[in-house]
Amino acid sequence: MFSKILIANRGEIALRIIRACRELSIQTAVVYSTADKDAAYLKLADQAICIGDAPPAESYLNIPRIISAAEIADVQAIHPGYGFLAENDHFAEICRSCRIEFIGPPHKAMEMVGDKVECKKLAKKAKVPTVPGSDGAVDDEKVALRIAQEIEYPVIIKAAAGGGGRGMRVAHNDVSLRAGLRQAQAEAENAFKDSTVYIEKYVEFGRHVEVQVLADSQGNALHLWERDCSMQRRHQKLVEESPSPVLRPEVRRELCESAVRLIRAAGYTNAGTVEFLVDKKQNFYLLEVNARIQVEHPVTEQVTGIDLIKEQIRIASGLPLSFKQKDVPQIGHAIECRINAEDPARNFAPSPGTINEWRPPGGPGVRLDSHAYAGYRIPPNYDSMIGKLIVHRPTRAEAIACMKRALGEFHVWPIKTTIPLHLQIMDNHEFQKGDVDTGFVERVLLNR
Ligand code: ADP
């Protein structure tokens, strides 16, 4: 087992990894930018190294500086968290060539699943259903129009290098397809420096259901059941839960088994998430594989009792999984609400600044993963998430009641947060029945 790890990330996930390491008696070094110099979690690490200025390219995305920090701190491994360099196969390769273990999958497997077009090809081989669409990249308008005619509108244009819902456009006819193709290419070039896009059938009124997987380097691979992340805004998740409130048992089993088949075919190890869209009839189609720990991993931890960060570290150090598929339970119901420093009343405008008052909720069934505190200044340079509120109760109805209670207790001032939107979601009758899809929040709650 490692004796010291570097955490190449910030905020709540850096704190989450520090906590796992402490329980495993592993020392931690964290890197930080000047914008995060006062962050309280830095004090919980054994060592904190400033690697540069606020812009991510100067700090959290700067590979040479992170490798230098790892060498100074004399660590055996790097945990990349999520975002930043977490899915950068080049970074994983550099770490390993510097004899520092990257806590994640082999870079070849990352590269394969990271390209959504390649990943779909692999899925076909592994007999995992994919959304009908172009077999590969589409750069020509004529080809795009032909594919749309074949699979029929509506279609969605997506970036091959995509992430965070960027570079995506839905088209309902030839006119919007032509415009959408150009817009998606420009957005993809801007966000990922890669303008490659592809086209899929747009699954209307679908749900987003994903499967957590773990695989070790001895060839053992298993799943930790599903998370339903259908409550989204602009293709980004707001609320996640496990189990999915709607999946029929045989669909759940097939979905989870498909996910394991796919990661086996990719030669994947460590933690990963296989994302699917599930249509009204509960047919499911692969969306993509996320080769990292996810923001929403706590809901899986709550229902299975398995600490995913600790498992990631154990797997990266070469240990085999210590449990079998039959030992992975799915007990009770867990829900997570992402608390963002954004103002729902002003079209989710970012609300950076200092949190003067911070009164977090507590009590039975409540878990809060957050790096924020009274006096914390939210830097404007990064993601707006200031915490994740997670509840775990025996039934979904009890989990919703617990979440409402916890959101009601949560007091943050004067920063605006997404707490009011989450209260609205928990109070919504359709959500309570589980009768939602990925467009529900915008269509029904935000009246778009
Ligand atoms: P990203 O990597 O940008 O997060 P994903 O492929 O994971 O992109 O998709 C994010 C979300 O976009 C999905 O959860 C879903 O809401 C929507 N989406 C993507 N592809 C489709 C599709 N073919 N049909 C309907 N919705 C889709």
PDB file of C-alpha atoms in Angstrom, residues 1-5 7 14-30 40-48 307 309-310 313-314:
ATOM      1  CA  MET A   1       0.000   0.000   0.000  1.00  0.00           C
ATOM      2  CA  PHE A   2       1.121   3.576  -0.670  1.00  0.00           C
ATOM      3  CA  SER A   3       2.458   5.643   2.220  1.00  0.00           C
ATOM      4  CA  LYS A   4       1.930   9.072   0.592  1.00  0.00           C
ATOM      5  CA  ILE A   5      -0.377  10.371  -2.147  1.00  0.00           C
ATOM      6  CA  ILE A   7      -4.063  15.058  -4.672  1.00  0.00           C
ATOM      7  CA  ALA A  14      -9.659  17.075  -2.459  1.00  0.00           C
ATOM      8  CA  LEU A  15     -11.125  17.033   1.053  1.00  0.00           C
ATOM      9  CA  ARG A  16     -12.938  13.745   0.359  1.00  0.00           C
ATOM     10  CA  ILE A  17      -9.659  12.109  -0.750  1.00  0.00           C
ATOM     11  CA  ILE A  18      -7.765  13.480   2.282  1.00  0.00           C
ATOM     12  CA  ARG A  19     -10.401  11.859   4.519  1.00  0.00           C
ATOM     13  CA  ALA A  20     -10.087   8.458   2.802  1.00  0.00           C
ATOM     14  CA  CYS A  21      -6.279   8.603   3.037  1.00  0.00           C
ATOM     15  CA  ARG A  22      -6.379   9.482   6.732  1.00  0.00           C
ATOM     16  CA  GLU A  23      -8.511   6.411   7.423  1.00  0.00           C
ATOM     17  CA  LEU A  24      -6.046   4.288   5.436  1.00  0.00           C
ATOM     18  CA  SER A  25      -3.058   5.837   7.325  1.00  0.00           C
ATOM     19  CA  ILE A  26      -1.739   7.307   4.075  1.00  0.00           C
ATOM     20  CA  GLN A  27      -0.078  10.730   4.163  1.00  0.00           C
ATOM     21  CA  THR A  28      -1.370  13.387   1.769  1.00  0.00           C
ATOM     22  CA  ALA A  29       0.095  16.268  -0.163  1.00  0.00           C
ATOM     23  CA  VAL A  30      -2.309  18.695  -1.866  1.00  0.00           C
ATOM     24  CA  ALA A  40      -9.422  25.344   5.130  1.00  0.00           C
ATOM     25  CA  TYR A  41      -8.978  21.799   3.838  1.00  0.00           C
ATOM     26  CA  LEU A  42      -5.330  22.580   3.027  1.00  0.00           C
ATOM     27  CA  LYS A  43      -4.697  22.391   6.766  1.00  0.00           C
ATOM     28  CA  LEU A  44      -6.014  18.847   6.908  1.00  0.00           C
ATOM     29  CA  ALA A  45      -3.410  17.595   4.452  1.00  0.00           C
ATOM     30  CA  ASP A  46       0.076  16.682   5.657  1.00  0.00           C
ATOM     31  CA  GLN A  47       1.591  18.980   3.066  1.00  0.00           C
ATOM     32  CA  ALA A  48       0.240  21.723   0.789  1.00  0.00           C
ATOM     33  CA  ASP A 307     -15.950   3.495   0.228  1.00  0.00           C
ATOM     34  CA  ILE A 309     -12.135   6.343  -2.864  1.00  0.00           C
ATOM     35  CA  LYS A 310     -10.502   3.755  -0.630  1.00  0.00           C
ATOM     36  CA  ILE A 313      -6.473   3.586  -3.846  1.00  0.00           C
ATOM     37  CA  ARG A 314      -6.352  -0.131  -3.012  1.00  0.00           C
TER      38      ARG A 314
END
